[in-house]
CSV table of C-alpha atoms in Angstrom, one decimal:
chain,number,residue,atom,x,y,z
A,22,MET,CA,-0.2,0.1,-0.1
A,23,TYR,CA,2.9,2.6,0.7
A,24,ARG,CA,4.3,2.2,-2.5
A,25,VAL,CA,1.1,3.1,-4.3
A,26,ARG,CA,0.3,5.6,-2.3
A,27,ARG,CA,3.8,7.4,-2.8
A,28,TRP,CA,3.0,6.4,-6.7
A,29,ALA,CA,-0.3,8.4,-6.5
A,30,VAL,CA,1.4,11.4,-5.2
A,31,ARG,CA,4.1,11.2,-8.2
A,32,HIS,CA,1.0,11.1,-10.5
A,33,ALA,CA,-0.7,13.8,-8.8
A,34,ARG,CA,-1.9,15.7,-12.0
A,35,ALA,CA,-3.4,12.8,-13.6
A,36,PHE,CA,-5.3,12.3,-10.7
A,37,GLU,CA,-6.4,15.6,-10.2
A,38,LEU,CA,-7.8,15.2,-13.5
A,39,LEU,CA,-9.2,12.0,-12.5
A,40,TYR,CA,-11.1,13.4,-9.6
A,41,ALA,CA,-12.4,16.7,-11.7
A,42,GLY,CA,-14.4,14.4,-14.3
A,43,LEU,CA,-15.6,12.2,-11.2
A,44,GLU,CA,-16.7,15.1,-9.6
A,45,VAL,CA,-18.7,16.2,-12.8
A,46,MET,CA,-20.1,12.7,-13.0
A,47,LEU,CA,-21.3,12.7,-9.7
A,48,GLN,CA,-23.0,15.9,-10.0
A,49,ARG,CA,-24.7,15.0,-13.0
A,50,SER,CA,-25.5,11.7,-11.7
A,51,ALA,CA,-27.4,13.6,-8.7
A,52,PRO,CA,-30.9,13.0,-9.4
A,53,LEU,CA,-30.8,9.7,-10.0
A,54,LEU,CA,-28.8,9.0,-6.8
A,55,GLU,CA,-31.5,11.0,-5.0
A,56,ARG,CA,-34.5,8.9,-6.8
A,57,ILE,CA,-32.5,5.8,-5.4
A,58,GLY,CA,-32.1,7.2,-1.9
A,59,TYR,CA,-28.7,8.2,-0.7
A,60,ALA,CA,-29.6,6.4,2.4
A,61,ARG,CA,-29.7,3.2,0.4
A,62,LEU,CA,-26.3,4.1,-1.5
A,63,GLU,CA,-24.3,5.0,1.4
A,64,ALA,CA,-22.9,1.5,2.3
A,65,PRO,CA,-22.2,0.2,-0.7
A,66,VAL,CA,-20.6,3.3,-2.3
A,67,ALA,CA,-18.5,3.7,0.8
A,68,ARG,CA,-17.3,0.3,0.2
A,69,LEU,CA,-16.3,0.8,-3.1
A,70,GLU,CA,-14.9,4.4,-2.3
A,71,GLN,CA,-12.6,2.7,0.5
A,72,ALA,CA,-11.4,-0.1,-1.8
A,73,ILE,CA,-10.3,2.2,-4.4
A,74,LYS,CA,-9.2,4.8,-2.3
A,75,GLY,CA,-7.7,2.5,-0.1
A,76,LEU,CA,-5.6,0.8,-2.6
A,77,LEU,CA,-4.7,4.1,-4.5
A,78,PHE,CA,-4.2,6.7,-1.3
A,79,ASP,CA,-4.3,4.4,1.8
A,80,CYS,CA,-7.5,6.3,2.3
A,81,GLN,CA,-8.9,6.3,6.0
A,82,MET,CA,-12.2,6.9,5.0
A,83,CYS,CA,-12.7,10.4,7.6
A,84,GLY,CA,-15.8,11.3,5.2
A,85,HIS,CA,-14.2,14.9,5.2
A,86,CYS,CA,-11.4,13.9,2.0
A,87,VAL,CA,-9.1,16.7,0.8
A,88,LEU,CA,-6.9,14.6,-1.5
A,89,SER,CA,-7.3,17.0,-4.2
A,90,SER,CA,-6.0,19.6,-1.9
A,91,THR,CA,-3.2,18.0,-0.4
A,92,GLY,CA,-1.2,16.8,-3.4
A,93,MET,CA,-3.3,13.5,-3.6
A,94,SER,CA,-1.6,12.6,0.0
A,95,CYS,CA,-4.1,11.5,2.4
A,96,PRO,CA,-3.2,13.3,5.8
A,97,MET,CA,-5.3,11.0,7.5
A,98,ASN,CA,-1.9,8.7,7.2
A,99,CYS,CA,-0.4,10.9,9.6
A,100,PRO,CA,0.2,9.2,12.7
A,101,LYS,CA,-0.7,12.5,14.4
A,102,ARG,CA,-3.2,12.9,11.9
A,103,LEU,CA,-2.5,16.3,11.2
A,104,ARG,CA,-4.6,18.0,8.4
A,105,ASN,CA,-2.7,21.2,7.8
A,106,GLY,CA,1.0,20.7,7.5
A,107,PRO,CA,3.8,19.1,9.3
A,108,CYS,CA,4.9,18.7,13.0
A,109,GLY,CA,7.6,20.3,14.0
A,110,GLY,CA,9.2,16.5,14.2
A,111,VAL,CA,9.8,15.8,10.6
A,112,ARG,CA,13.7,14.4,10.6
A,113,GLU,CA,16.4,15.6,8.6
A,114,ASP,CA,15.8,12.4,5.9
A,115,GLY,CA,12.3,13.3,5.6
A,116,GLY,CA,11.2,10.5,7.9
A,117,CYS,CA,8.2,10.5,10.5
A,118,GLU,CA,9.3,11.3,14.0
A,119,VAL,CA,6.7,8.5,14.7
A,120,LYS,CA,7.3,6.4,12.3
A,121,PRO,CA,10.9,6.6,11.0
A,122,GLU,CA,10.5,4.2,8.4
A,123,MET,CA,7.6,6.7,6.6
A,124,ARG,CA,8.1,9.5,4.8
A,125,CYS,CA,6.1,12.7,6.0
A,126,VAL,CA,2.6,12.7,4.4
A,127,TRP,CA,3.1,16.4,4.2
A,128,LEU,CA,6.5,15.9,2.6
A,129,ASP,CA,4.4,13.9,-0.2
A,130,ALA,CA,1.2,16.6,0.3
A,131,TRP,CA,3.8,19.3,-0.9
A,132,GLU,CA,5.0,17.6,-3.8
A,133,GLY,CA,2.2,16.4,-4.9
A,134,SER,CA,0.5,19.6,-5.1
A,135,GLN,CA,3.7,21.4,-7.2
A,136,ARG,CA,2.5,18.7,-10.0
A,137,MET,CA,-1.2,20.2,-10.0
A,138,LYS,CA,-3.1,22.4,-11.6
A,139,HIS,CA,-4.7,23.8,-8.2
A,140,GLY,CA,-1.8,22.9,-6.1
A,141,ASP,CA,-1.9,26.0,-4.5
A,142,ARG,CA,-5.1,24.3,-2.6
A,143,ILE,CA,-2.5,23.3,-0.4
A,144,HIS,CA,-2.6,26.6,1.3
A,145,VAL,CA,-6.5,26.7,2.6
A,146,VAL,CA,-6.7,25.8,6.2
A,147,GLN,CA,-8.9,22.5,6.1
A,148,LEU,CA,-11.4,22.2,8.9
A,149,PRO,CA,-11.3,19.9,11.6
A,150,VAL,CA,-12.5,16.5,10.7
A,151,ASP,CA,-16.1,15.5,11.8
A,152,ALA,CA,-16.1,12.3,13.7
A,153,SER,CA,-19.4,11.7,12.7
A,154,LEU,CA,-18.7,11.2,9.0
A,155,GLU,CA,-16.1,8.6,9.5
A,156,GLY,CA,-16.3,5.5,7.5
A,157,THR,CA,-19.1,7.4,5.2
A,158,SER,CA,-18.8,8.3,1.5
A,159,SER,CA,-17.5,11.3,0.9
A,160,TRP,CA,-18.3,10.8,-3.2
A,161,LEU,CA,-22.0,10.7,-2.5
A,162,ARG,CA,-21.3,14.4,-0.3
A,163,VAL,CA,-19.7,15.7,-3.8
A,164,ALA,CA,-23.1,14.4,-5.7
A,165,ARG,CA,-25.1,16.1,-3.3
A,166,GLY,CA,-23.2,19.4,-3.7
A,167,GLU,CA,-22.1,19.4,0.2
A,168,HIS,CA,-18.1,20.7,-0.8
A,169,ASP,CA,-16.4,23.6,-1.4
A,170,ALA,CA,-14.6,23.6,-4.7
A,171,GLY,CA,-12.1,26.0,-3.4
A,172,GLY,CA,-10.5,23.0,-0.9
A,173,GLY,CA,-11.3,24.6,2.7
A,174,ASN,CA,-14.3,22.3,3.2
A,175,GLU,CA,-13.5,20.2,-0.1
A,176,VAL,CA,-15.1,16.5,0.5
A,177,ARG,CA,-13.6,14.2,-2.3
């Protein structure tokens, strides 16, 4: 998983484009999804989202996804669960102070953001995670329009 996660960061621009297309598709599908019922879709869509984003980004299903604002590096992989930049414990070699064998998630986020068209979103302060959303589909929230495309309250 760790190697795939690092690979996704190296290809952040391609994933940014993919996510932009997914967002358009989800928003266009909103009337159909609403007729089916978001409550009915939540469990299967969350499982699908976990499978895909878990493989590619080591997604922790926080329900408040900000991948496209953090260079396709999930900040929830930080052992301290920091959402707005690295702690003061980044080692000289870029390793995490808690898990020295792991590169700092935020160093990856910065590098990934530099590859993205909208990489400046990394500067937007992220809201704390709402624990009640943990394990739920952020994709369905995108379909319902419950996100801010500017990145501050982005749900992807």
